[in-house]
PDB file of C-alpha atoms in Angstrom:
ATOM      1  CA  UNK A   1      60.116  56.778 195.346  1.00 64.00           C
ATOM      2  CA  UNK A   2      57.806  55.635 192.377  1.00 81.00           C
ATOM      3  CA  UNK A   3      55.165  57.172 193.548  1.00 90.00           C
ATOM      4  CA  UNK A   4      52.132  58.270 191.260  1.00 90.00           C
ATOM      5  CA  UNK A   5      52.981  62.018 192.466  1.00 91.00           C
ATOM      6  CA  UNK A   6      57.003  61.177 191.924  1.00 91.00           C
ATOM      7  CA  UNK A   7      56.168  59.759 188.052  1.00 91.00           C
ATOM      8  CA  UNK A   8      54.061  63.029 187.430  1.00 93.00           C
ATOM      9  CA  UNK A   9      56.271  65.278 188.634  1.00 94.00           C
ATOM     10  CA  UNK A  10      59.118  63.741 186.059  1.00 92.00           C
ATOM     11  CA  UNK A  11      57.108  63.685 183.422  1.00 93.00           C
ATOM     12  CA  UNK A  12      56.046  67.358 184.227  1.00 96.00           C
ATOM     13  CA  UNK A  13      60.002  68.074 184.584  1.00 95.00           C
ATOM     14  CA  UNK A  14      60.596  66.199 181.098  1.00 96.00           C
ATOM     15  CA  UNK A  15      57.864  68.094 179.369  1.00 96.00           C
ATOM     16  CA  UNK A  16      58.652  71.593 180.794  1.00 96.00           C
ATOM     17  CA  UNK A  17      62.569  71.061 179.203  1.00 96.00           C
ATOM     18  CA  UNK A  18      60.996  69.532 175.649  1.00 95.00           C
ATOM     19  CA  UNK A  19      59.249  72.469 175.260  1.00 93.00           C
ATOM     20  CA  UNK A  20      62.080  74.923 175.975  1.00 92.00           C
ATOM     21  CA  UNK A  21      64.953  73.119 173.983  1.00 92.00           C
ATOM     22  CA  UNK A  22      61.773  73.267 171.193  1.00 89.00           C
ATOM     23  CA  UNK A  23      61.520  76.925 172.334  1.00 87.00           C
ATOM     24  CA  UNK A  24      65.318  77.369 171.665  1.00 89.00           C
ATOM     25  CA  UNK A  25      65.636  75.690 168.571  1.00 87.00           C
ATOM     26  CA  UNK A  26      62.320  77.644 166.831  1.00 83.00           C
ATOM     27  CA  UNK A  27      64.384  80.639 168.265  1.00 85.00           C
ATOM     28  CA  UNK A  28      67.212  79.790 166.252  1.00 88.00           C
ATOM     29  CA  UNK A  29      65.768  78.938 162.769  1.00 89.00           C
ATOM     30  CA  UNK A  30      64.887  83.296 162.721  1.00 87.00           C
ATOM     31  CA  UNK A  31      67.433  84.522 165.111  1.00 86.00           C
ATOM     32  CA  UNK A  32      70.291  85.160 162.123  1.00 88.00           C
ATOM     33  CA  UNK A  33      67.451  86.427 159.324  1.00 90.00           C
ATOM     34  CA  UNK A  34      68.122  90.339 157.995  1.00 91.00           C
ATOM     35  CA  UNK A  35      65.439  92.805 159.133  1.00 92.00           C
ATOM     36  CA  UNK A  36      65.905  95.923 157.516  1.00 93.00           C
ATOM     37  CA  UNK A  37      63.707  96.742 154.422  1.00 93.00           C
ATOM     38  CA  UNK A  38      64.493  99.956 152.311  1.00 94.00           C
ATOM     39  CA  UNK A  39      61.822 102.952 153.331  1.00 95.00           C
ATOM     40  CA  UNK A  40      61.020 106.058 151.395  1.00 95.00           C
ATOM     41  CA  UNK A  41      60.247 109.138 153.548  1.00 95.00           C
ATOM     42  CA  UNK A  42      58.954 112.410 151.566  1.00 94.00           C
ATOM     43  CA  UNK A  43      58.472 115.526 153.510  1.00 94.00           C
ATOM     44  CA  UNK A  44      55.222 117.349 152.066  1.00 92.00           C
ATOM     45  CA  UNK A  45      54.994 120.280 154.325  1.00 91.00           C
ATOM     46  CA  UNK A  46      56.628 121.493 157.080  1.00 91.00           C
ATOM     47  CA  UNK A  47      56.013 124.693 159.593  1.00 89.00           C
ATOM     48  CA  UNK A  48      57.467 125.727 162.832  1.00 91.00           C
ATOM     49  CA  UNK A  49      55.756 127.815 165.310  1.00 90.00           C
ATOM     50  CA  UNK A  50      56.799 129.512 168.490  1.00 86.00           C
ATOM     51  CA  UNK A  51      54.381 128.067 171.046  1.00 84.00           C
ATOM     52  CA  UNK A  52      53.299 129.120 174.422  1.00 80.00           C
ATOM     53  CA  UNK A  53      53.691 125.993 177.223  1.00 75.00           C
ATOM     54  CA  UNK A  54      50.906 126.265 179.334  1.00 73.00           C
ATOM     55  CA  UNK A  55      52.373 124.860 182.482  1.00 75.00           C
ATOM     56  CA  UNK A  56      55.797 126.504 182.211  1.00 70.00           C
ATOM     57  CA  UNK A  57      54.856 129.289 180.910  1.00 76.00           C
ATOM     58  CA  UNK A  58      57.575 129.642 178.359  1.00 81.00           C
ATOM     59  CA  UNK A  59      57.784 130.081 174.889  1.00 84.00           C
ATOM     60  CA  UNK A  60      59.206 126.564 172.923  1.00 87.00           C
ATOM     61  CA  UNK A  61      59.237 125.947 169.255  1.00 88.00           C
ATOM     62  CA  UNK A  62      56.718 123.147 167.806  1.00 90.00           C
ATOM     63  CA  UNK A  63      57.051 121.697 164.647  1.00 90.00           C
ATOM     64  CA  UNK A  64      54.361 119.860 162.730  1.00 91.00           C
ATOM     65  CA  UNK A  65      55.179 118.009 159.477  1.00 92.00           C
ATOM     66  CA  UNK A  66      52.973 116.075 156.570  1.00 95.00           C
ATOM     67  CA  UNK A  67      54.840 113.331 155.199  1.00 95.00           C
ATOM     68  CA  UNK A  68      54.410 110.534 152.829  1.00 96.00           C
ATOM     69  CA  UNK A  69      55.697 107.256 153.389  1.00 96.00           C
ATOM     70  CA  UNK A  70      56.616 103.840 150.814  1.00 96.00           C
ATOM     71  CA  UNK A  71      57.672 100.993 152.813  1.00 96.00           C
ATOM     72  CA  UNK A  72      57.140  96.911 152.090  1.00 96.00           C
ATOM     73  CA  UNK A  73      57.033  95.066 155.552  1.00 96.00           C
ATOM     74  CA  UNK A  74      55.620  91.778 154.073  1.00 95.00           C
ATOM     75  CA  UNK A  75      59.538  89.974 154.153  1.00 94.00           C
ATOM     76  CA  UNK A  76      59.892  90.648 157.335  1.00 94.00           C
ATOM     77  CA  UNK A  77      56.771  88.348 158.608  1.00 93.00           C
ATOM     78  CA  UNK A  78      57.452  84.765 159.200  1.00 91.00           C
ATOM     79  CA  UNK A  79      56.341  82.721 161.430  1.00 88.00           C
ATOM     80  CA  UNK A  80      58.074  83.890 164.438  1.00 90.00           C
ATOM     81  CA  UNK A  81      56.813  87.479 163.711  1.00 91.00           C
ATOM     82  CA  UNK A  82      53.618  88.306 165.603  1.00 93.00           C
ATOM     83  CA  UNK A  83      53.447  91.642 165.059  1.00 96.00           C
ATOM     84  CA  UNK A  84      55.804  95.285 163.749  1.00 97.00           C
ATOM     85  CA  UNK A  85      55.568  98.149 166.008  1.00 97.00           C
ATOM     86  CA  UNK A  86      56.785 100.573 163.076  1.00 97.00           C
ATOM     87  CA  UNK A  87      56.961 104.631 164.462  1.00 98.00           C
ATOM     88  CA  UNK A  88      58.954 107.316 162.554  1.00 97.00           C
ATOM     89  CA  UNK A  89      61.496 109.043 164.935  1.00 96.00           C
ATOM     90  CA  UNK A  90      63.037 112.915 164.406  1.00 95.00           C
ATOM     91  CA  UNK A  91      66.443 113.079 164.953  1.00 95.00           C
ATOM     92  CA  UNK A  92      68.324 116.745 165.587  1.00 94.00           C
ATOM     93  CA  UNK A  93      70.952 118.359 167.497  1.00 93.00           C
ATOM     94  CA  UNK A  94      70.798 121.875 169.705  1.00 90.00           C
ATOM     95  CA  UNK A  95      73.671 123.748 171.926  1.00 88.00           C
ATOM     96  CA  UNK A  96      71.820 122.663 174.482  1.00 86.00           C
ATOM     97  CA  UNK A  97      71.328 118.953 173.951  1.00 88.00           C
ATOM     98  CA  UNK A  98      73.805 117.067 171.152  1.00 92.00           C
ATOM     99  CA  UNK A  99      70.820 114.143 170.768  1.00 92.00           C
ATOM    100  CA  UNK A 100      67.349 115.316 170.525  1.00 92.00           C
ATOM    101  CA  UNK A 101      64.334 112.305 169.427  1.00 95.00           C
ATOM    102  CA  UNK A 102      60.935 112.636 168.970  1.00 95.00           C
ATOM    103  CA  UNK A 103      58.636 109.990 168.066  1.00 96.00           C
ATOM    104  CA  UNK A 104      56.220 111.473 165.613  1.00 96.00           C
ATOM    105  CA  UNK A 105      54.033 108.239 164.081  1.00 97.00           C
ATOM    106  CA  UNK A 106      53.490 105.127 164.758  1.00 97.00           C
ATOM    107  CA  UNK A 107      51.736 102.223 163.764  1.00 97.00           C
ATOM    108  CA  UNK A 108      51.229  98.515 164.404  1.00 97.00           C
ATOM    109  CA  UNK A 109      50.624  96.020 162.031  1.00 97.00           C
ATOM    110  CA  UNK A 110      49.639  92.056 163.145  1.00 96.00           C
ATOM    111  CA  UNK A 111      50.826  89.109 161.007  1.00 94.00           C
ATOM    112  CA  UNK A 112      47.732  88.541 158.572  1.00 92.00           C
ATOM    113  CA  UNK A 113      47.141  92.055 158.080  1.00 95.00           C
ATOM    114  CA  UNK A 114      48.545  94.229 154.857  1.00 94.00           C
ATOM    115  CA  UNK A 115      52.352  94.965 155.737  1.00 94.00           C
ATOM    116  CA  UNK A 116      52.555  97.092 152.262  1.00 96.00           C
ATOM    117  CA  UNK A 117      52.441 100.769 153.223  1.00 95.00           C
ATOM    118  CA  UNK A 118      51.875 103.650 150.783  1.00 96.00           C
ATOM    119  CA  UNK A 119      50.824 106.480 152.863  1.00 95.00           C
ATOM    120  CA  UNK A 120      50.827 110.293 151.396  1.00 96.00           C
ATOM    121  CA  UNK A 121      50.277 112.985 153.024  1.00 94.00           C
ATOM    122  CA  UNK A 122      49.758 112.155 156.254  1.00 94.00           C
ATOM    123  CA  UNK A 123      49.873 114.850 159.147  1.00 94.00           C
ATOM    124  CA  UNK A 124      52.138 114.039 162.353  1.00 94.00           C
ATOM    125  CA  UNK A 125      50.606 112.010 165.124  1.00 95.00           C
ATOM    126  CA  UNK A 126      52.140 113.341 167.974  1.00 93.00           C
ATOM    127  CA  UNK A 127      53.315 117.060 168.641  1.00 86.00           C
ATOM    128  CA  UNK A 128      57.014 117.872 167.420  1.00 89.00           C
ATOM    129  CA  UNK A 129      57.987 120.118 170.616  1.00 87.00           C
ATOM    130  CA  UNK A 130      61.448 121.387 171.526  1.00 87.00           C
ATOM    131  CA  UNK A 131      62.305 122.165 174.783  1.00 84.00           C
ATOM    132  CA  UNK A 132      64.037 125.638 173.682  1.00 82.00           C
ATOM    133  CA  UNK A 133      63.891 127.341 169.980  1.00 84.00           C
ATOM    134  CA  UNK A 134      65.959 125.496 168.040  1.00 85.00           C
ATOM    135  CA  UNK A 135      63.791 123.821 165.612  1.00 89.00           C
ATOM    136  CA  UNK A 136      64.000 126.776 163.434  1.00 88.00           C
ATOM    137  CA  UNK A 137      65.896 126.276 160.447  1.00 89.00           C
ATOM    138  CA  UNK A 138      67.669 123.295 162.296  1.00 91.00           C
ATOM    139  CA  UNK A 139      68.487 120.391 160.130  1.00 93.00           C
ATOM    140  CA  UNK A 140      66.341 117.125 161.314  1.00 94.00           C
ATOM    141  CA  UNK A 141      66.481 113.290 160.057  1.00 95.00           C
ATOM    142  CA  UNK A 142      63.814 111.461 159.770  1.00 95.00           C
ATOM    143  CA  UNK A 143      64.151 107.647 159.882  1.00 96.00           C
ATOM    144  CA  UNK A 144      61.632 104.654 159.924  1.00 97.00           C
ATOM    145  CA  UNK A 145      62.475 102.373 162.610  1.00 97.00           C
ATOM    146  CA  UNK A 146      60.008  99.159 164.214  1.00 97.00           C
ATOM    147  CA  UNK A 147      60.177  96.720 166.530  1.00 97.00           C
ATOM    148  CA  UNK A 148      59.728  92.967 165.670  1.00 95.00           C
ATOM    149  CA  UNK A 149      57.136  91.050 168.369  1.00 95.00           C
ATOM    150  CA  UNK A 150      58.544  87.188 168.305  1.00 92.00           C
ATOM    151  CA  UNK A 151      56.438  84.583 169.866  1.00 88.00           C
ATOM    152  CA  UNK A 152      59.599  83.987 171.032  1.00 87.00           C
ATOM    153  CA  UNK A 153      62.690  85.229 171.444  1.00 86.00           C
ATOM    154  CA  UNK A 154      64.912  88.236 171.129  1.00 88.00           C
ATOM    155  CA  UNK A 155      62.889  91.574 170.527  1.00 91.00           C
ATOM    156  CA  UNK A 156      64.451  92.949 167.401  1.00 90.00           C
ATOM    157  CA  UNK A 157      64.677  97.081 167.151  1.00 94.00           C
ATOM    158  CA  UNK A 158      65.412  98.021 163.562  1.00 94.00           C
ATOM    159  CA  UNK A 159      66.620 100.838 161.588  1.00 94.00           C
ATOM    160  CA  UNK A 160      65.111 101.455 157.727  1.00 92.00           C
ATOM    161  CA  UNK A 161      67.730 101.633 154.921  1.00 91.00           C
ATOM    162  CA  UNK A 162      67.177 105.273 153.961  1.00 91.00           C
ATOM    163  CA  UNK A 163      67.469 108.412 155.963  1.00 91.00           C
ATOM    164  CA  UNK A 164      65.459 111.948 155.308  1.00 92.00           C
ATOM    165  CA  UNK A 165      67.468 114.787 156.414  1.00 92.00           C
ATOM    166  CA  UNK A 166      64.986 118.193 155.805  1.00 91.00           C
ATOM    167  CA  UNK A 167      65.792 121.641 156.489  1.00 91.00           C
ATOM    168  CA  UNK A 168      63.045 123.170 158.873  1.00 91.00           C
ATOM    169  CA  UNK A 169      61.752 126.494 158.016  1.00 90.00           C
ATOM    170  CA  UNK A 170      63.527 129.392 159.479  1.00 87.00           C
ATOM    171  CA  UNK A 171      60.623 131.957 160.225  1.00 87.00           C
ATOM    172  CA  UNK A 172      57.597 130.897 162.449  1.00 87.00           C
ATOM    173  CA  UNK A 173      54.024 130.750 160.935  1.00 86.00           C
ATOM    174  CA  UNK A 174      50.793 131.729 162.649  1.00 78.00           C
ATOM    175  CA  UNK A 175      48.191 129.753 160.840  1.00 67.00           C
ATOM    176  CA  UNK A 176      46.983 125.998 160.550  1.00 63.00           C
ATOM    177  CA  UNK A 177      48.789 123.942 158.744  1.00 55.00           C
TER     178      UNK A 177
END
């Protein structure tokens, strides 16, 4: 019963719930902080285009914007933030779906590294496709939104103050943007 083996192993046991209840507590101290920072979202340019699908075979709308972007991410560090995931996210509705979102940047940013961003006129990083032709003239909102990486605890998903809501062309172009 006191064993060397039966000693270790309690000690072991004793550390193992130390370092949780220490988990738990550093948890706490952030858990209750305010996340959201206020974001400024500019549309520069914006085209739609009616786009050929090469494995369906169908014609679908794709939009492609250039944006500028004014957000301060510094308050949000401390030091249970490891890292922002930060992506911009297109929000719009069709007949044939009432929610449509589409990721079009993103962007990671570590703890150490400049959390200030002033972007301007920055093309889309992913494609703005629609499954139909509805992003013609259609109304979208673009909102900043970003994921806070604890070392540990809850994984926060946030929602910037401010809200763009932009009118989409209504007649397709044929050139680059």
């Amino acid at each position: 019963m006191n064993t060397f083996l039966s000693r270790l192993n309690t000690l072991f046991a004793f550390s193992i719930s130390v370092v949780a209840a220490v988990t738990f507590a550093c948890f706490l101290t952030t858990h209750f902080l305010d996340y959201t920072q206020d974001v400024n979202i500019e549309v520069k340019k914006a085209i739609v285009k009616n786009m050929e699908e090469f494995y369906v075979g169908e014609k679908h709308d794709l939009g492609h914007l250039k944006f500028s972007l004014k957000a301060n991410m510094t308050p949000i560090f401390n030091w249970n933030c490891k890292e922002l995931f930060l992506y911009i996210m297109a929000e719009y509705e069709t007949t044939k779906n009432k929610v449509n979102q589409v990721v079009l940047w993103d962007k990671i940013i570590n703890r150490g590294e400049d959390a200030v961003l002033n972007l301007k006129n920055v093309h889309a990083k992913y494609y703005f496709f629609d499954d139909g032709s509805a992003l013609r003239g259609n109304n979208v909102t673009l909102s900043l939104h970003w994921n806070v990486i604890p070392n540990a605890g809850y994984l926060w998903r946030v929602k910037g103050r401010q809200d763009l809501s932009y009118v989409l062309p209504d007649t397709y172009v044929a050139s680059r943007m």
